[in-house]
Amino acid sequence: MVLAAEESLRLDANLVDYALVAAYFAVVLLIGFAARSRVSDSLDFFLSGRSLPAWVTGLAFISANLGAVEIIGMSANGAQFGMATFHYFWIGAVPAMLFLGVVMMPFYYGSKVRSVPEFMRRRFGTGAHLVNALSFALAQVLIAGINLYLLATIVNALLGWPQWISLIVAAAVVLSYITLGGLSAAIYNEVLQFFVIVAALLPLTLIGLHRVGGVGGLIDSIRDSGNENDLSSWPASDLTSIDNPVLSVIGIVFGLGFVLSFGYWTTNFVEVQRAMATKSMSAARSTPIIGSFPKMFIPFIVIVPGMIAAVLVNEVQELKAGGDPGVTYNDSILLLIRDVLPNGLLGVAIAGLLASFMAGMAANISAFNTVFSYDLWQQYVKKDRPDEYYLKVGRLATVGATVTAIFTALIAAGFDNLMDYLQTLFGFFNAPLFATFILGMFWKRMTPTAGWAGLVSGTLAAVLVWSLSEVGVIGLEGQGASFVAAGAAFVVDIVVSVAVSMVTAPKPVSELAGLVYSETPREDRTDPEAHRLPWYQSPTKLAGISLVLVIALNLIFS
Amino acid sequence: MSTSSNGHDAGGAPATGGRRTAGAYDVRVVIAGLIGLYGVVLIVLGIVDYGAAEAAKTGDVNANLWAGIGMLVFALVFVAWTRLRPVVVEDGEAVEDPTGGADTAGR
């Protein structure tokens, strides 16, 4: 992701702004110390002792995803493509989050596994587990590095600190609160971050709207600038680079809405870990469902500022008209902050941006240390040590991952495009994962060999399609290529898994209890207390309300 | 409400002693504290430091003042929620010193 690094982004922060940012960091560290007093065993450290209420984990679920890539990237898409960007939230996130809560969470939480790869191991054995755990751990360290790099770039651009100092300071803050308080500290900070991000972006959106003359003024300005397409979300041909409107809609619905988003939201341990930290089955299922409510309104404070920047900020206007003002779309939200926020709110905005970038990184690292300790170290290196031993391994893994992330960030600083490519590639691990999980959860005949064979061949299919489109053999580019690659991964994974299952031996049915739908007693995948809960704590009723709302939003803003 | 510990089945030791509220360890207090502090600072800024430069940026709205009021109201709602529905923790599980918790409440 490329940002304009020179003075054009420099914000005129004064002492008050710095004080507001400092207050935020003080509270973050305070949470780390407070959470420390509660960490007594490794389950506490890695899964918060399975004790958190659902609204806390639900907001953390959203916050863990609300990192630099999301805020900078989605406001950039808003400036460039307009309302089509809403699809990333209403098609590409909410349905998958509801599916995770209603259909898949009973297996994750009910089987008492401590991580998503661990579920993989119990269902398919060590072959699929190793593929999943290694690719996940590697991806997390890498993505943490990318988040850290963006954080340092922005601190450098906004405040003028040298990049290496911002790298080390940011890494030290994240490291200290996670090693101190483990997952609880990460989750509590994610909840705090959510509110600080809203406190930063909501005033920005409202003042920006006021400046362009309200919603009507924004629509008129976009129309006057000749970007009528930005005002409709379908068929999103600009976004997908697929000219045929029917194929573009199919690409959005199946590529983004089904394969990519279900792969990301339902199998990504960064997200699922937040739900595993809850105290009951109902709370675990509610976590992504509660998270879906803020998720469907976040675009209004992320995408809309990008659209405002496109008509209000001179540089972005020029960029949209085809000029070369020396900025990129990724700078949109920062330029809008520069132009409309007075000192004071500016400090809140800087704190909110830093919060969001640290949220992303902390989420990657706290998921990494769990998978590293439980799935790699305990499973393959040192088995059967006392619990304190794995707690220590977890803390050391956190330090190791943070230091590695600093070096990854330095590499990212040198090779911008390389990082973009790698991130796309890691995205491809997710698409076949969803196919393998969903088949494995509902088809008891699926064999361990099919588990890893499906994953590997699905990933290879995605990489193949994507590489072919990169070199121009398939006439697709940008997002359209990722959608088709993910679709290919899904289909190949299913076909290979079914074919391999037919010729290899399945696991004995007795080992599948809690892991496969037909072999799991009803009381193991439901909450015995569920009938006593009021409607606002019932996962399925909440999911129904969320689904109706998101369909309404899709219709209103089509 | 999901913040109470009814149905607590985390597998820890059974509750032997009494129960008490989490006090300042409740994440809602921390959130209210930080956002409330932001609100107060912004309100003061909006009153003492609203001039032509600020008005030009925001389009003649005292943005600091209004955003500050909004944040302060939000913080008060969160404090009220914490008071009405306190988190209950079992003895010895989380909070070592109840008075220490009370002293730092609302900071």
XYZ file of C-alpha atoms in Angstrom, chain A residues 55-356:
302
model
C -20.852 -7.455 23.742
C -17.146 -7.125 24.629
C -16.040 -9.956 22.365
C -18.463 -8.800 19.660
C -16.890 -5.339 19.507
C -13.396 -6.864 19.710
C -14.389 -9.130 16.795
C -15.001 -6.015 14.688
C -12.050 -4.058 16.042
C -9.544 -6.821 15.345
C -10.432 -6.364 11.677
C -10.621 -2.555 11.802
C -6.901 -2.067 11.238
C -4.851 0.121 8.952
C -5.678 -1.839 5.820
C -9.394 -1.488 6.522
C -9.560 2.240 7.348
C -7.002 3.515 4.849
C -7.920 0.959 2.187
C -11.703 1.250 2.402
C -11.719 5.064 2.479
C -9.404 4.926 -0.550
C -11.870 2.624 -2.315
C -14.648 5.037 -1.315
C -12.801 7.924 -2.960
C -11.987 5.878 -6.050
C -15.124 3.757 -6.596
C -17.778 5.413 -4.412
C -20.731 3.411 -3.142
C -19.674 0.105 -4.717
C -17.267 -0.155 -1.781
C -20.264 -0.888 0.484
C -20.181 -4.443 -0.900
C -17.089 -5.187 1.167
C -19.214 -4.740 4.281
C -22.786 -5.717 3.394
C -22.025 -8.552 0.954
C -18.449 -9.357 1.911
C -18.700 -9.459 5.709
C -22.097 -9.471 7.410
C -23.578 -12.655 5.844
C -20.415 -14.620 6.628
C -20.352 -13.343 10.208
C -23.955 -14.475 10.706
C -23.134 -17.872 9.199
C -20.179 -18.233 11.562
C -22.383 -17.504 14.582
C -25.370 -19.613 13.600
C -23.834 -22.634 11.863
C -20.130 -23.003 12.624
C -19.569 -21.650 16.123
C -21.315 -24.601 17.858
C -18.545 -26.857 16.532
C -15.685 -24.521 17.410
C -16.920 -23.733 20.905
C -18.649 -27.034 21.655
C -15.612 -29.175 20.807
C -13.575 -27.138 23.352
C -10.687 -26.705 20.937
C -8.343 -23.811 21.701
C -7.726 -22.736 18.120
C -9.041 -23.198 14.592
C -6.020 -25.299 13.544
C -6.685 -27.530 16.568
C -10.165 -28.218 15.191
C -8.477 -29.131 11.938
C -6.192 -31.584 13.735
C -9.008 -33.332 15.549
C -11.125 -33.627 12.422
C -8.431 -34.484 9.881
C -5.251 -35.363 11.792
C -1.814 -33.834 11.521
C -1.494 -33.439 7.723
C -4.174 -30.789 7.316
C -3.277 -29.379 10.723
C 0.332 -28.668 9.767
C -0.697 -27.011 6.496
C -3.215 -24.843 8.344
C -1.133 -23.975 11.428
C 2.043 -23.151 9.532
C 0.394 -21.030 6.840
C -1.642 -19.212 9.472
C 1.326 -18.490 11.764
C 3.446 -17.294 8.867
C 0.668 -15.088 7.517
C 0.029 -13.501 10.920
C 3.644 -12.456 11.443
C 3.752 -11.068 7.952
C 0.491 -9.157 8.250
C 1.544 -7.842 11.666
C 4.638 -6.494 9.928
C 2.520 -4.824 7.244
C 0.281 -3.226 9.890
C 3.356 -2.040 11.762
C 4.874 -0.620 8.593
C 1.695 1.320 7.785
C 1.581 2.593 11.345
C 5.169 3.851 11.148
C 4.589 5.370 7.707
C 1.618 7.289 8.991
C 3.330 8.475 12.170
C 6.192 9.579 9.982
C 3.928 11.382 7.526
C 1.653 12.976 10.135
C 4.045 13.871 12.903
C 7.431 13.790 11.218
C 8.983 11.161 13.489
C 11.719 9.111 11.786
C 10.303 5.819 10.572
C 12.545 3.559 12.645
C 11.623 5.355 15.888
C 7.899 5.043 15.189
C 8.410 1.363 14.343
C 10.100 0.609 17.629
C 7.773 2.719 19.796
C 4.641 1.179 18.277
C 6.022 -2.343 18.551
C 7.032 -1.744 22.177
C 3.528 -0.583 23.126
C 1.801 -3.574 21.511
C 4.369 -5.965 22.948
C 4.051 -4.651 26.485
C 0.297 -4.916 26.768
C 0.031 -8.341 25.170
C 2.873 -9.934 27.147
C 1.425 -8.429 30.321
C -2.235 -9.228 29.909
C -2.511 -11.761 27.092
C -5.747 -12.020 25.168
C -7.806 -10.157 27.798
C -5.618 -7.076 27.407
C -5.797 -7.353 23.613
C -9.584 -7.710 23.674
C -10.214 -4.914 26.199
C -7.958 -2.639 24.185
C -9.807 -3.580 21.008
C -13.083 -2.507 22.626
C -11.519 0.784 23.744
C -10.041 1.239 20.283
C -13.444 0.758 18.714
C -14.858 3.706 20.641
C -11.834 5.926 20.033
C -12.022 5.140 16.309
C -15.706 6.082 16.262
C -14.976 9.245 18.294
C -12.435 10.163 15.615
C -14.304 9.228 12.445
C -17.880 10.232 13.294
C -17.076 13.973 13.790
C -14.862 13.828 10.686
C -17.777 12.478 8.628
C -20.303 14.954 10.028
C -18.048 18.016 9.571
C -17.075 16.803 6.106
C -20.744 16.409 5.157
C -21.471 19.883 6.543
C -18.666 21.330 4.426
C -20.050 19.863 1.195
C -23.622 20.892 2.022
C -25.021 17.742 3.612
C -25.937 14.481 1.911
C -27.715 16.337 -0.904
C -24.662 18.522 -1.442
C -22.384 15.472 -1.580
C -24.596 13.791 -4.180
C -24.771 16.964 -6.288
C -21.004 17.490 -6.102
C -20.291 13.904 -7.176
C -22.756 14.260 -10.071
C -21.264 17.620 -11.115
C -17.775 16.137 -11.183
C -19.010 13.580 -13.741
C -18.736 10.505 -11.499
C -22.367 9.383 -11.624
C -21.215 5.728 -11.310
C -19.967 6.396 -7.781
C -23.563 6.866 -6.654
C -24.744 3.331 -7.339
C -23.380 0.173 -5.774
C -24.416 -2.238 -8.546
C -23.082 -3.633 -10.850
C -19.738 -2.335 -9.545
C -17.905 -2.817 -12.825
C -15.252 -0.257 -11.819
C -14.499 -2.226 -8.676
C -14.350 -5.692 -10.244
C -12.855 -4.586 -13.588
C -15.444 -6.906 -15.162
C -17.215 -4.959 -17.895
C -20.185 -7.267 -18.375
C -22.650 -6.153 -15.654
C -24.143 -9.628 -15.121
C -20.726 -11.256 -14.689
C -19.681 -8.396 -12.411
C -22.657 -9.022 -10.119
C -21.925 -12.765 -10.125
C -18.289 -11.976 -9.271
C -19.363 -9.820 -6.319
C -21.958 -12.234 -4.962
C -20.047 -15.516 -5.372
C -16.416 -14.392 -5.358
C -16.539 -11.716 -2.674
C -19.792 -12.542 -0.885
C -19.441 -16.300 -0.741
C -15.956 -17.706 -1.176
C -13.641 -14.888 -0.084
C -15.690 -13.559 2.803
C -16.823 -16.925 4.169
C -13.231 -18.137 3.927
C -11.962 -15.116 5.818
C -14.599 -14.666 8.519
C -15.411 -18.276 9.349
C -11.939 -19.846 9.464
C -9.639 -16.994 10.430
C -8.501 -17.669 13.972
C -7.808 -13.963 14.570
C -11.577 -13.496 14.500
C -12.772 -16.831 15.881
C -10.432 -16.513 18.892
C -12.512 -13.557 20.120
C -15.625 -15.719 20.256
C -13.773 -18.562 21.983
C -13.010 -16.190 24.871
C -16.682 -16.025 25.936
C -18.324 -17.725 28.865
C -21.115 -19.734 27.235
C -22.165 -21.269 23.940
C -24.817 -18.582 23.467
C -22.267 -15.824 24.062
C -19.813 -17.442 21.638
C -22.466 -17.691 18.928
C -23.606 -14.131 19.634
C -20.077 -12.690 19.277
C -19.950 -12.424 15.469
C -23.684 -11.700 15.339
C -23.443 -8.751 17.749
C -20.366 -7.656 15.819
C -22.394 -7.607 12.590
C -24.468 -4.628 13.798
C -21.585 -2.141 14.147
C -19.963 -3.756 11.082
C -22.865 -2.776 8.831
C -22.676 0.881 9.919
C -18.880 1.285 9.877
C -18.896 2.016 6.118
C -20.750 5.260 6.824
C -17.778 6.591 8.782
C -15.064 5.005 6.616
C -16.286 4.991 3.003
C -18.313 8.211 3.146
C -15.267 10.285 4.281
C -13.427 8.893 1.247
C -16.285 10.001 -1.010
C -16.280 13.442 0.674
C -12.518 13.730 0.173
C -13.043 13.055 -3.535
C -15.111 16.226 -3.916
C -13.667 18.415 -1.144
C -9.901 17.877 -1.075
C -8.113 19.528 -4.028
C -5.474 16.834 -4.447
C -7.997 13.971 -4.522
C -10.245 15.890 -6.947
C -7.267 16.298 -9.244
C -6.382 12.608 -8.904
C -9.944 11.626 -9.812
C -9.852 13.880 -12.861
C -6.806 11.952 -14.084
C -4.131 14.400 -12.914
C -1.002 13.631 -10.918
C -1.048 15.728 -7.737
C 1.579 13.574 -5.998
C -0.845 11.785 -3.662
C -2.610 8.415 -3.910
C -6.164 7.386 -3.006
C -4.734 5.882 0.172
C -4.086 9.435 1.368
C -7.753 10.466 1.064
C -8.834 10.177 4.683
C -5.612 11.769 5.964
C -6.015 14.716 3.596
C -9.625 15.159 4.704
C -8.484 15.176 8.345
C -5.876 17.812 7.451
C -8.473 19.991 5.748
C -11.453 19.871 8.113
C -10.427 19.036 11.692
C -9.358 21.805 14.100
C -6.727 21.186 16.805
C -8.315 19.124 19.536
C -10.417 16.923 17.277
C -7.206 16.481 15.303
C -5.618 14.873 18.375
C -8.599 12.532 18.766
C -8.327 11.615 15.082
C -4.610 10.832 15.341
C -5.262 8.744 18.459
C -8.060 6.924 16.602
C -5.859 6.138 13.598
C -2.974 4.942 15.766
C -5.487 2.898 17.785
C -6.789 1.207 14.690
